[in-house]
Amino acid sequence: MFDKGERRGLFMKTSKINITIGIILAIAVISAVVAILYNAQNTGKKTTIGDVFKYDLTEFAKTDPNLIKYKEIGKIKTNLQNASAIAIDSENRIYVAGDKLIRVFNDKGDKLSEIKLSDNATCLTIADNRNIYVAVKDHIEIYNQQGRQISKWNSIGENAVITSVAVYNDNVFIADAVGKIVQRYDTKGRLKNVIGKRNPDKGISGFIIPSPYFDLLVANDGLLRVVNPGNHKIETYNFDGDLISSWGETSIEIKGFSGCCNPVNIAILPNGKFVTCEKGIPRVKIYNEKGEFESVVAGAESFANTVGIHNTMLCNEDSTKALDIAVDSRGRIFVLDPAEKTIRIFISKS
């Protein structure tokens, strides 16, 4: 969604140093120095601190084929250099944002139209009335199907970065990765309330957003689902902001989520099951309505993004471009692969 420079600049300005993280890093540095000295003394080989803070993910790049329940049936070329987001409307038209525009395709991959934007979009969604809600960093712009801008909202906050937007009836939910909150508006752009702000009395610990990946949606049950990526959780809220439940497991194994911040994006199938995608080890998976792992759509080996040696010290400098996902009314899963500049289409094998 953002390149390395944008991520670095954004979070250097807005993130505060966490004392616990500082202690962990201090211990890690001491351990690294000890390892370096030991290696130099006992092997005679030159070792750098950068070498010490690397780990090998190659063994996790291969997925058990018995877990893969989907197959790829086609690709749509976006012809976008920096594709950033994907959405699908109720008539299965596909919208892809990137390069300061939106390209619209039918479900066969034919290009239908193109909408020019004022700037690069960070995310988008299509309302039931087919209006297109587009986030441009700190504000929302609304376009009709003819590409005419019909509304431009004020900034939702100084330094805000909108990473997800969802429209449900007369509610518009906006995820701000810098503010680490969800803001609920009406369709006229009037703020109703804030969701997810730390409140121990209500059991809300707050969102942990180490990098600008912070997704949300309204599920089939009419409740809001918000990814808490630093906690590797998907949390359920009602529209008033009460925390109902959460699910998700921290694990590098296939059933869980790993790294600094995963999953990066989520979608929901017509049957109510969830689709998630991850960065670091790029993979797309299916969980049931209770959050229980069911299957894999595509494992890390399906993507061109390199999986191997990664630097644990530079979480926000992930070398891969994060995937985005959308689902159509037929249950097909569309994966935006920005490295390949394509939309990849997957269907269930059963």
mmCIF file of C-alpha atoms in Angstrom:
data_model
loop_
_atom_site.group_PDB
_atom_site.id
_atom_site.type_symbol
_atom_site.label_atom_id
_atom_site.label_comp_id
_atom_site.label_asym_id
_atom_site.label_seq_id
_atom_site.Cartn_x
_atom_site.Cartn_y
_atom_site.Cartn_z
ATOM 1 C CA MET A 1 0.000 0.000 0.000
ATOM 2 C CA PHE A 2 2.911 2.353 0.798
ATOM 3 C CA ASP A 3 6.483 2.164 -0.401
ATOM 4 C CA LYS A 4 9.403 1.929 2.013
ATOM 5 C CA GLY A 5 10.109 5.658 2.043
ATOM 6 C CA GLU A 6 6.504 6.551 2.827
ATOM 7 C CA ARG A 7 6.328 4.025 5.656
ATOM 8 C CA ARG A 8 9.593 5.213 7.152
ATOM 9 C CA GLY A 9 8.659 8.904 7.029
ATOM 10 C CA LEU A 10 5.147 8.349 8.304
ATOM 11 C CA PHE A 11 5.941 6.309 11.365
ATOM 12 C CA MET A 12 9.131 8.125 12.314
ATOM 13 C CA LYS A 13 6.966 11.238 12.719
ATOM 14 C CA THR A 14 4.096 9.647 14.589
ATOM 15 C CA SER A 15 5.217 6.566 16.532
ATOM 16 C CA LYS A 16 6.334 6.775 20.157
ATOM 17 C CA ILE A 17 9.014 4.529 21.593
ATOM 18 C CA ASN A 18 7.540 1.737 23.655
ATOM 19 C CA ILE A 19 9.553 1.023 26.821
ATOM 20 C CA THR A 20 9.039 -2.717 26.572
ATOM 21 C CA ILE A 21 10.204 -2.817 22.977
ATOM 22 C CA GLY A 22 13.213 -0.742 23.938
ATOM 23 C CA ILE A 23 14.204 -3.215 26.620
ATOM 24 C CA ILE A 24 13.791 -6.133 24.228
ATOM 25 C CA LEU A 25 15.900 -4.443 21.594
ATOM 26 C CA ALA A 26 18.569 -3.594 24.145
ATOM 27 C CA ILE A 27 18.773 -7.230 25.183
ATOM 28 C CA ALA A 28 18.878 -8.245 21.537
ATOM 29 C CA VAL A 29 21.735 -5.854 20.802
ATOM 30 C CA ILE A 30 23.734 -7.165 23.749
ATOM 31 C CA SER A 31 23.112 -10.716 22.562
ATOM 32 C CA ALA A 32 24.210 -9.735 19.073
ATOM 33 C CA VAL A 33 27.457 -8.243 20.311
ATOM 34 C CA VAL A 34 28.184 -11.344 22.363
ATOM 35 C CA ALA A 35 27.502 -13.521 19.330
ATOM 36 C CA ILE A 36 29.735 -11.386 17.161
ATOM 37 C CA LEU A 37 32.619 -11.591 19.622
ATOM 38 C CA TYR A 38 32.152 -15.318 20.050
ATOM 39 C CA ASN A 39 32.034 -15.902 16.316
ATOM 40 C CA ALA A 40 35.090 -13.788 15.669
ATOM 41 C CA GLN A 41 37.083 -15.477 18.407
ATOM 42 C CA ASN A 42 36.162 -19.073 17.658
ATOM 43 C CA THR A 43 35.767 -19.150 13.881
ATOM 44 C CA GLY A 44 37.881 -16.320 12.634
ATOM 45 C CA LYS A 45 34.988 -15.292 10.346
ATOM 46 C CA LYS A 46 33.853 -11.706 10.103
ATOM 47 C CA THR A 47 30.281 -11.262 11.329
ATOM 48 C CA THR A 48 28.178 -8.108 11.307
ATOM 49 C CA ILE A 49 25.278 -7.105 13.534
ATOM 50 C CA GLY A 50 23.054 -7.262 10.467
ATOM 51 C CA ASP A 51 23.867 -10.946 10.084
ATOM 52 C CA VAL A 52 22.893 -11.693 13.665
ATOM 53 C CA PHE A 53 19.439 -10.137 13.315
ATOM 54 C CA LYS A 54 18.423 -12.230 10.322
ATOM 55 C CA TYR A 55 16.326 -15.356 10.335
ATOM 56 C CA ASP A 56 15.451 -17.818 7.610
ATOM 57 C CA LEU A 57 11.788 -18.297 6.663
ATOM 58 C CA THR A 58 12.461 -20.605 3.744
ATOM 59 C CA GLU A 59 11.008 -23.653 5.510
ATOM 60 C CA PHE A 60 7.659 -21.843 5.827
ATOM 61 C CA ALA A 61 7.506 -20.979 2.124
ATOM 62 C CA LYS A 62 6.127 -24.417 1.262
ATOM 63 C CA THR A 63 2.515 -25.206 2.101
ATOM 64 C CA ASP A 64 1.117 -28.647 2.835
ATOM 65 C CA PRO A 65 -0.810 -29.371 -0.402
ATOM 66 C CA ASN A 66 -3.564 -31.070 1.611
ATOM 67 C CA LEU A 67 -4.413 -27.679 3.137
ATOM 68 C CA ILE A 68 -4.807 -25.877 -0.198
ATOM 69 C CA LYS A 69 -8.504 -26.002 -1.091
ATOM 70 C CA TYR A 70 -8.509 -23.374 -3.847
ATOM 71 C CA LYS A 71 -7.109 -23.157 -7.358
ATOM 72 C CA GLU A 72 -6.124 -20.224 -9.517
ATOM 73 C CA ILE A 73 -8.232 -19.875 -12.656
ATOM 74 C CA GLY A 74 -6.993 -16.681 -14.216
ATOM 75 C CA LYS A 75 -5.316 -13.293 -13.978
ATOM 76 C CA ILE A 76 -6.218 -9.734 -14.884
ATOM 77 C CA LYS A 77 -3.387 -7.389 -15.828
ATOM 78 C CA THR A 78 -3.814 -4.064 -14.058
ATOM 79 C CA ASN A 79 -1.068 -2.259 -16.014
ATOM 80 C CA LEU A 80 -0.548 -0.193 -12.868
ATOM 81 C CA GLN A 81 2.954 0.431 -11.596
ATOM 82 C CA ASN A 82 1.820 0.907 -7.993
ATOM 83 C CA ALA A 83 -1.488 -0.886 -7.477
ATOM 84 C CA SER A 84 -2.641 -0.157 -3.929
ATOM 85 C CA ALA A 85 -6.181 -1.446 -3.335
ATOM 86 C CA ILE A 86 -9.001 -3.562 -4.740
ATOM 87 C CA ALA A 87 -12.798 -3.620 -4.257
ATOM 88 C CA ILE A 88 -15.742 -5.389 -5.911
ATOM 89 C CA ASP A 89 -19.305 -4.087 -6.207
ATOM 90 C CA SER A 90 -22.595 -5.968 -5.970
ATOM 91 C CA GLU A 91 -22.578 -6.627 -9.727
ATOM 92 C CA ASN A 92 -19.088 -8.159 -9.571
ATOM 93 C CA ARG A 93 -17.292 -5.264 -11.209
ATOM 94 C CA ILE A 94 -13.691 -4.999 -10.043
ATOM 95 C CA TYR A 95 -12.117 -1.694 -9.006
ATOM 96 C CA VAL A 96 -8.349 -1.337 -8.680
ATOM 97 C CA ALA A 97 -6.633 1.806 -7.393
ATOM 98 C CA GLY A 98 -3.114 2.891 -8.255
ATOM 99 C CA ASP A 99 -1.100 5.545 -10.102
ATOM 100 C CA LYS A 100 -3.605 8.295 -9.126
ATOM 101 C CA LEU A 101 -6.534 6.547 -10.798
ATOM 102 C CA ILE A 102 -9.055 3.724 -10.529
ATOM 103 C CA ARG A 103 -9.462 1.118 -13.258
ATOM 104 C CA VAL A 104 -12.754 -0.760 -13.476
ATOM 105 C CA PHE A 105 -12.964 -4.263 -14.971
ATOM 106 C CA ASN A 106 -15.765 -6.739 -15.508
ATOM 107 C CA ASP A 107 -15.397 -10.224 -14.052
ATOM 108 C CA LYS A 108 -13.927 -11.451 -17.343
ATOM 109 C CA GLY A 109 -11.073 -8.992 -17.066
ATOM 110 C CA ASP A 110 -12.252 -6.512 -19.702
ATOM 111 C CA LYS A 111 -11.514 -2.896 -18.821
ATOM 112 C CA LEU A 112 -14.760 -0.925 -18.528
ATOM 113 C CA SER A 113 -13.656 2.532 -17.440
ATOM 114 C CA GLU A 114 -11.017 4.626 -15.722
ATOM 115 C CA ILE A 115 -11.402 7.341 -13.078
ATOM 116 C CA LYS A 116 -8.717 9.943 -12.472
ATOM 117 C CA LEU A 117 -8.007 10.842 -8.847
ATOM 118 C CA SER A 118 -6.465 13.867 -7.172
ATOM 119 C CA ASP A 119 -3.733 11.702 -5.630
ATOM 120 C CA ASN A 120 -2.825 8.098 -4.921
ATOM 121 C CA ALA A 121 -5.588 6.170 -3.175
ATOM 122 C CA THR A 122 -4.778 4.196 -0.047
ATOM 123 C CA CYS A 123 -8.031 2.200 -0.076
ATOM 124 C CA LEU A 124 -11.532 2.192 -1.551
ATOM 125 C CA THR A 125 -14.969 0.616 -1.275
ATOM 126 C CA ILE A 126 -18.193 0.614 -3.269
ATOM 127 C CA ALA A 127 -21.465 1.530 -1.533
ATOM 128 C CA ASP A 128 -24.786 -0.146 -2.335
ATOM 129 C CA ASN A 129 -25.774 2.901 -4.408
ATOM 130 C CA ARG A 130 -22.563 2.285 -6.439
ATOM 131 C CA ASN A 131 -20.849 5.447 -5.226
ATOM 132 C CA ILE A 132 -17.114 4.932 -4.893
ATOM 133 C CA TYR A 133 -15.554 5.923 -1.555
ATOM 134 C CA VAL A 134 -11.837 6.567 -2.001
ATOM 135 C CA ALA A 135 -9.337 7.377 0.741
ATOM 136 C CA VAL A 136 -6.574 9.780 -0.181
ATOM 137 C CA LYS A 137 -4.281 9.705 2.852
ATOM 138 C CA ASP A 138 -6.202 11.835 5.389
ATOM 139 C CA HIS A 139 -9.620 12.320 3.762
ATOM 140 C CA ILE A 140 -12.419 10.670 1.779
ATOM 141 C CA GLU A 141 -13.436 11.503 -1.774
ATOM 142 C CA ILE A 142 -16.648 10.144 -3.279
ATOM 143 C CA TYR A 143 -17.107 9.507 -7.010
ATOM 144 C CA ASN A 144 -20.053 8.332 -9.059
ATOM 145 C CA GLN A 145 -19.845 5.640 -11.722
ATOM 146 C CA GLN A 146 -19.178 8.227 -14.404
ATOM 147 C CA GLY A 147 -16.018 9.276 -12.589
ATOM 148 C CA ARG A 148 -17.324 12.625 -11.360
ATOM 149 C CA GLN A 149 -16.316 13.648 -7.852
ATOM 150 C CA ILE A 150 -19.555 14.281 -5.958
ATOM 151 C CA SER A 151 -18.100 14.930 -2.517
ATOM 152 C CA LYS A 152 -14.813 15.604 -0.764
ATOM 153 C CA TRP A 153 -14.701 15.336 3.011
ATOM 154 C CA ASN A 154 -12.494 17.304 5.339
ATOM 155 C CA SER A 155 -9.385 15.711 6.787
ATOM 156 C CA ILE A 156 -10.200 13.230 9.555
ATOM 157 C CA GLY A 157 -7.156 14.368 11.525
ATOM 158 C CA GLU A 158 -3.703 15.880 11.327
ATOM 159 C CA ASN A 159 -1.220 13.305 9.963
ATOM 160 C CA ALA A 160 -4.029 10.729 9.591
ATOM 161 C CA VAL A 161 -3.548 7.911 7.101
ATOM 162 C CA ILE A 162 -6.715 6.061 6.110
ATOM 163 C CA THR A 163 -5.989 2.410 5.385
ATOM 164 C CA SER A 164 -9.532 1.022 5.158
ATOM 165 C CA VAL A 165 -13.070 2.273 4.585
ATOM 166 C CA ALA A 166 -16.389 0.398 4.758
ATOM 167 C CA VAL A 167 -19.937 1.627 4.050
ATOM 168 C CA TYR A 168 -22.931 -0.059 5.671
ATOM 169 C CA ASN A 169 -26.389 1.528 5.332
ATOM 170 C CA ASP A 170 -25.861 5.128 6.480
ATOM 171 C CA ASN A 171 -22.600 4.364 8.298
ATOM 172 C CA VAL A 172 -19.076 4.945 7.013
ATOM 173 C CA PHE A 173 -16.253 3.348 8.991
ATOM 174 C CA ILE A 174 -12.728 4.670 8.539
ATOM 175 C CA ALA A 175 -9.530 3.089 9.886
ATOM 176 C CA ASP A 176 -6.759 5.565 10.712
ATOM 177 C CA ALA A 177 -3.418 3.772 11.044
ATOM 178 C CA VAL A 178 -1.668 6.760 12.615
ATOM 179 C CA GLY A 179 -4.425 7.655 15.080
ATOM 180 C CA LYS A 180 -4.867 3.914 15.777
ATOM 181 C CA ILE A 181 -8.644 4.269 15.906
ATOM 182 C CA VAL A 182 -11.734 3.624 13.821
ATOM 183 C CA GLN A 183 -13.979 6.619 13.167
ATOM 184 C CA ARG A 184 -17.670 6.150 12.385
ATOM 185 C CA TYR A 185 -19.376 8.768 10.186
ATOM 186 C CA ASP A 186 -22.712 9.149 8.496
ATOM 187 C CA THR A 187 -22.804 9.353 4.708
ATOM 188 C CA LYS A 188 -22.746 13.164 4.890
ATOM 189 C CA GLY A 189 -19.354 13.092 6.565
ATOM 190 C CA ARG A 190 -20.534 13.869 10.104
ATOM 191 C CA LEU A 191 -18.639 12.076 12.879
ATOM 192 C CA LYS A 192 -20.808 9.786 15.011
ATOM 193 C CA ASN A 193 -18.301 8.146 17.344
ATOM 194 C CA VAL A 194 -14.828 6.666 17.706
ATOM 195 C CA ILE A 195 -14.194 2.915 18.076
ATOM 196 C CA GLY A 196 -11.225 1.059 19.527
ATOM 197 C CA LYS A 197 -9.655 3.741 21.675
ATOM 198 C CA ARG A 198 -7.938 2.199 24.696
ATOM 199 C CA ASN A 199 -10.410 1.776 27.555
ATOM 200 C CA PRO A 200 -9.382 -0.800 30.206
ATOM 201 C CA ASP A 201 -12.732 -0.437 31.995
ATOM 202 C CA LYS A 202 -14.461 -1.807 28.874
ATOM 203 C CA GLY A 203 -11.783 -4.407 28.172
ATOM 204 C CA ILE A 204 -10.448 -2.512 25.146
ATOM 205 C CA SER A 205 -6.652 -2.616 25.021
ATOM 206 C CA GLY A 206 -6.385 -0.452 21.909
ATOM 207 C CA PHE A 207 -5.077 -1.154 18.441
ATOM 208 C CA ILE A 208 -1.382 -1.845 17.894
ATOM 209 C CA ILE A 209 -0.401 -0.615 14.425
ATOM 210 C CA PRO A 210 3.362 -0.987 13.800
ATOM 211 C CA SER A 211 3.011 -0.285 10.060
ATOM 212 C CA PRO A 212 0.249 1.180 7.859
ATOM 213 C CA TYR A 213 -1.868 -1.965 7.502
ATOM 214 C CA PHE A 214 -5.129 -1.646 9.428
ATOM 215 C CA ASP A 215 -8.223 -3.191 7.843
ATOM 216 C CA LEU A 216 -11.919 -3.439 8.685
ATOM 217 C CA LEU A 217 -15.271 -4.610 7.320
ATOM 218 C CA VAL A 218 -18.876 -5.097 8.356
ATOM 219 C CA ALA A 219 -19.632 -8.822 8.407
ATOM 220 C CA ASN A 220 -22.810 -10.644 7.418
ATOM 221 C CA ASP A 221 -24.055 -10.484 11.016
ATOM 222 C CA GLY A 222 -24.068 -6.673 10.905
ATOM 223 C CA LEU A 223 -21.152 -6.309 13.316
ATOM 224 C CA LEU A 224 -17.880 -4.527 12.655
ATOM 225 C CA ARG A 225 -14.675 -6.556 12.306
ATOM 226 C CA VAL A 226 -11.385 -4.718 12.789
ATOM 227 C CA VAL A 227 -7.910 -6.172 12.424
ATOM 228 C CA ASN A 228 -5.625 -5.482 15.384
ATOM 229 C CA PRO A 229 -2.470 -6.400 13.445
ATOM 230 C CA GLY A 230 0.087 -5.930 16.211
ATOM 231 C CA ASN A 231 -1.906 -8.348 18.364
ATOM 232 C CA HIS A 232 -2.586 -10.733 15.442
ATOM 233 C CA LYS A 233 -6.305 -10.501 16.212
ATOM 234 C CA ILE A 234 -9.570 -9.769 14.419
ATOM 235 C CA GLU A 235 -11.835 -7.943 16.869
ATOM 236 C CA THR A 236 -15.636 -7.664 16.766
ATOM 237 C CA TYR A 237 -17.373 -4.410 17.765
ATOM 238 C CA ASN A 238 -20.914 -3.150 17.665
ATOM 239 C CA PHE A 239 -21.429 0.253 16.101
ATOM 240 C CA ASP A 240 -21.421 1.975 19.490
ATOM 241 C CA GLY A 241 -17.851 0.770 20.016
ATOM 242 C CA ASP A 242 -18.392 -2.063 22.499
ATOM 243 C CA LEU A 243 -15.921 -4.929 22.093
ATOM 244 C CA ILE A 244 -17.880 -8.156 21.577
ATOM 245 C CA SER A 245 -15.187 -10.762 20.922
ATOM 246 C CA SER A 246 -11.902 -11.442 19.157
ATOM 247 C CA TRP A 247 -10.021 -14.267 17.520
ATOM 248 C CA GLY A 248 -6.564 -14.914 16.149
ATOM 249 C CA GLU A 249 -3.407 -16.716 17.196
ATOM 250 C CA THR A 250 0.191 -15.507 17.224
ATOM 251 C CA SER A 251 2.171 -18.206 15.460
ATOM 252 C CA ILE A 252 4.417 -18.585 12.455
ATOM 253 C CA GLU A 253 2.618 -21.860 11.734
ATOM 254 C CA ILE A 254 -0.069 -21.900 9.051
ATOM 255 C CA LYS A 255 -2.998 -21.569 11.485
ATOM 256 C CA GLY A 256 -1.699 -18.357 13.030
ATOM 257 C CA PHE A 257 -0.423 -14.899 12.169
ATOM 258 C CA SER A 258 3.195 -13.848 12.604
ATOM 259 C CA GLY A 259 5.522 -10.905 12.124
ATOM 260 C CA CYS A 260 5.022 -7.377 13.404
ATOM 261 C CA CYS A 261 1.544 -6.934 12.001
ATOM 262 C CA ASN A 262 -0.730 -9.505 10.399
ATOM 263 C CA PRO A 263 -3.138 -10.088 8.814
ATOM 264 C CA VAL A 264 -2.777 -7.034 6.606
ATOM 265 C CA ASN A 265 -6.159 -7.347 4.873
ATOM 266 C CA ILE A 266 -9.394 -9.281 5.311
ATOM 267 C CA ALA A 267 -12.534 -9.988 3.288
ATOM 268 C CA ILE A 268 -15.695 -12.002 3.865
ATOM 269 C CA LEU A 269 -17.252 -14.708 1.712
ATOM 270 C CA PRO A 270 -20.992 -14.902 1.002
ATOM 271 C CA ASN A 271 -21.217 -17.850 3.433
ATOM 272 C CA GLY A 272 -19.774 -15.731 6.255
ATOM 273 C CA LYS A 273 -16.279 -17.197 6.295
ATOM 274 C CA PHE A 274 -13.277 -14.890 6.449
ATOM 275 C CA VAL A 275 -10.430 -14.538 3.969
ATOM 276 C CA THR A 276 -7.148 -13.161 5.299
ATOM 277 C CA CYS A 277 -3.851 -12.236 3.683
ATOM 278 C CA GLU A 278 -0.439 -11.686 5.216
ATOM 279 C CA LYS A 279 2.839 -10.013 4.439
ATOM 280 C CA GLY A 280 6.331 -11.218 5.322
ATOM 281 C CA ILE A 281 5.270 -14.750 4.477
ATOM 282 C CA PRO A 282 2.664 -13.884 1.829
ATOM 283 C CA ARG A 283 -0.284 -16.239 2.087
ATOM 284 C CA VAL A 284 -4.073 -16.178 1.778
ATOM 285 C CA LYS A 285 -6.190 -18.295 4.122
ATOM 286 C CA ILE A 286 -9.771 -19.149 5.096
ATOM 287 C CA TYR A 287 -11.227 -19.043 8.628
ATOM 288 C CA ASN A 288 -14.771 -19.952 9.625
ATOM 289 C CA GLU A 289 -17.227 -17.588 11.324
ATOM 290 C CA LYS A 290 -15.746 -18.458 14.739
ATOM 291 C CA GLY A 291 -12.211 -17.662 13.597
ATOM 292 C CA GLU A 292 -11.083 -21.263 13.303
ATOM 293 C CA PHE A 293 -8.557 -22.002 10.565
ATOM 294 C CA GLU A 294 -9.998 -24.050 7.709
ATOM 295 C CA SER A 295 -7.798 -23.971 4.625
ATOM 296 C CA VAL A 296 -5.321 -22.169 2.405
ATOM 297 C CA VAL A 297 -6.242 -20.268 -0.730
ATOM 298 C CA ALA A 298 -2.646 -19.653 -1.795
ATOM 299 C CA GLY A 299 0.589 -20.261 0.078
ATOM 300 C CA ALA A 300 3.816 -18.302 -0.016
ATOM 301 C CA GLU A 301 5.106 -20.367 -2.909
ATOM 302 C CA SER A 302 2.324 -18.935 -5.079
ATOM 303 C CA PHE A 303 3.725 -15.426 -5.011
ATOM 304 C CA ALA A 304 6.728 -13.827 -6.634
ATOM 305 C CA ASN A 305 7.606 -12.015 -3.397
ATOM 306 C CA THR A 306 10.836 -13.414 -2.018
ATOM 307 C CA VAL A 307 10.532 -15.467 1.152
ATOM 308 C CA GLY A 308 13.815 -16.286 2.837
ATOM 309 C CA ILE A 309 16.177 -14.190 4.923
ATOM 310 C CA HIS A 310 14.382 -11.310 6.653
ATOM 311 C CA ASN A 311 15.716 -8.691 9.057
ATOM 312 C CA THR A 312 13.958 -8.810 12.427
ATOM 313 C CA MET A 313 15.051 -5.271 13.319
ATOM 314 C CA LEU A 314 13.323 -3.641 10.360
ATOM 315 C CA CYS A 315 9.706 -4.722 10.597
ATOM 316 C CA ASN A 316 8.427 -1.578 8.877
ATOM 317 C CA GLU A 317 10.918 -2.032 6.041
ATOM 318 C CA ASP A 318 9.347 -5.251 4.808
ATOM 319 C CA SER A 319 10.874 -6.119 1.439
ATOM 320 C CA THR A 320 7.583 -7.394 0.044
ATOM 321 C CA LYS A 321 4.560 -5.457 -1.172
ATOM 322 C CA ALA A 322 1.473 -6.477 0.723
ATOM 323 C CA LEU A 323 -1.363 -8.321 -0.977
ATOM 324 C CA ASP A 324 -4.939 -7.051 -0.942
ATOM 325 C CA ILE A 325 -8.089 -9.150 -1.372
ATOM 326 C CA ALA A 326 -11.729 -8.863 -2.397
ATOM 327 C CA VAL A 327 -14.565 -11.363 -2.820
ATOM 328 C CA ASP A 328 -17.425 -11.397 -5.324
ATOM 329 C CA SER A 329 -21.015 -12.617 -4.946
ATOM 330 C CA ARG A 330 -20.065 -16.047 -6.333
ATOM 331 C CA GLY A 331 -17.442 -16.621 -3.652
ATOM 332 C CA ARG A 332 -14.482 -16.119 -5.954
ATOM 333 C CA ILE A 333 -11.433 -14.598 -4.290
ATOM 334 C CA PHE A 334 -9.539 -11.835 -6.091
ATOM 335 C CA VAL A 335 -6.000 -11.254 -4.878
ATOM 336 C CA LEU A 336 -4.276 -8.023 -5.854
ATOM 337 C CA ASP A 337 -0.626 -8.944 -6.345
ATOM 338 C CA PRO A 338 1.222 -5.608 -6.600
ATOM 339 C CA ALA A 339 4.583 -7.244 -7.247
ATOM 340 C CA GLU A 340 3.155 -9.012 -10.294
ATOM 341 C CA LYS A 341 0.815 -6.072 -11.134
ATOM 342 C CA THR A 342 -2.094 -8.476 -11.589
ATOM 343 C CA ILE A 343 -5.384 -9.496 -10.022
ATOM 344 C CA ARG A 344 -5.298 -13.235 -9.456
ATOM 345 C CA ILE A 345 -8.582 -15.137 -9.338
ATOM 346 C CA PHE A 346 -9.085 -18.193 -7.107
ATOM 347 C CA ILE A 347 -12.059 -20.537 -6.751
ATOM 348 C CA SER A 348 -12.799 -23.412 -4.404
ATOM 349 C CA LYS A 349 -11.734 -26.850 -5.644
ATOM 350 C CA SER A 350 -14.907 -28.413 -4.283
#
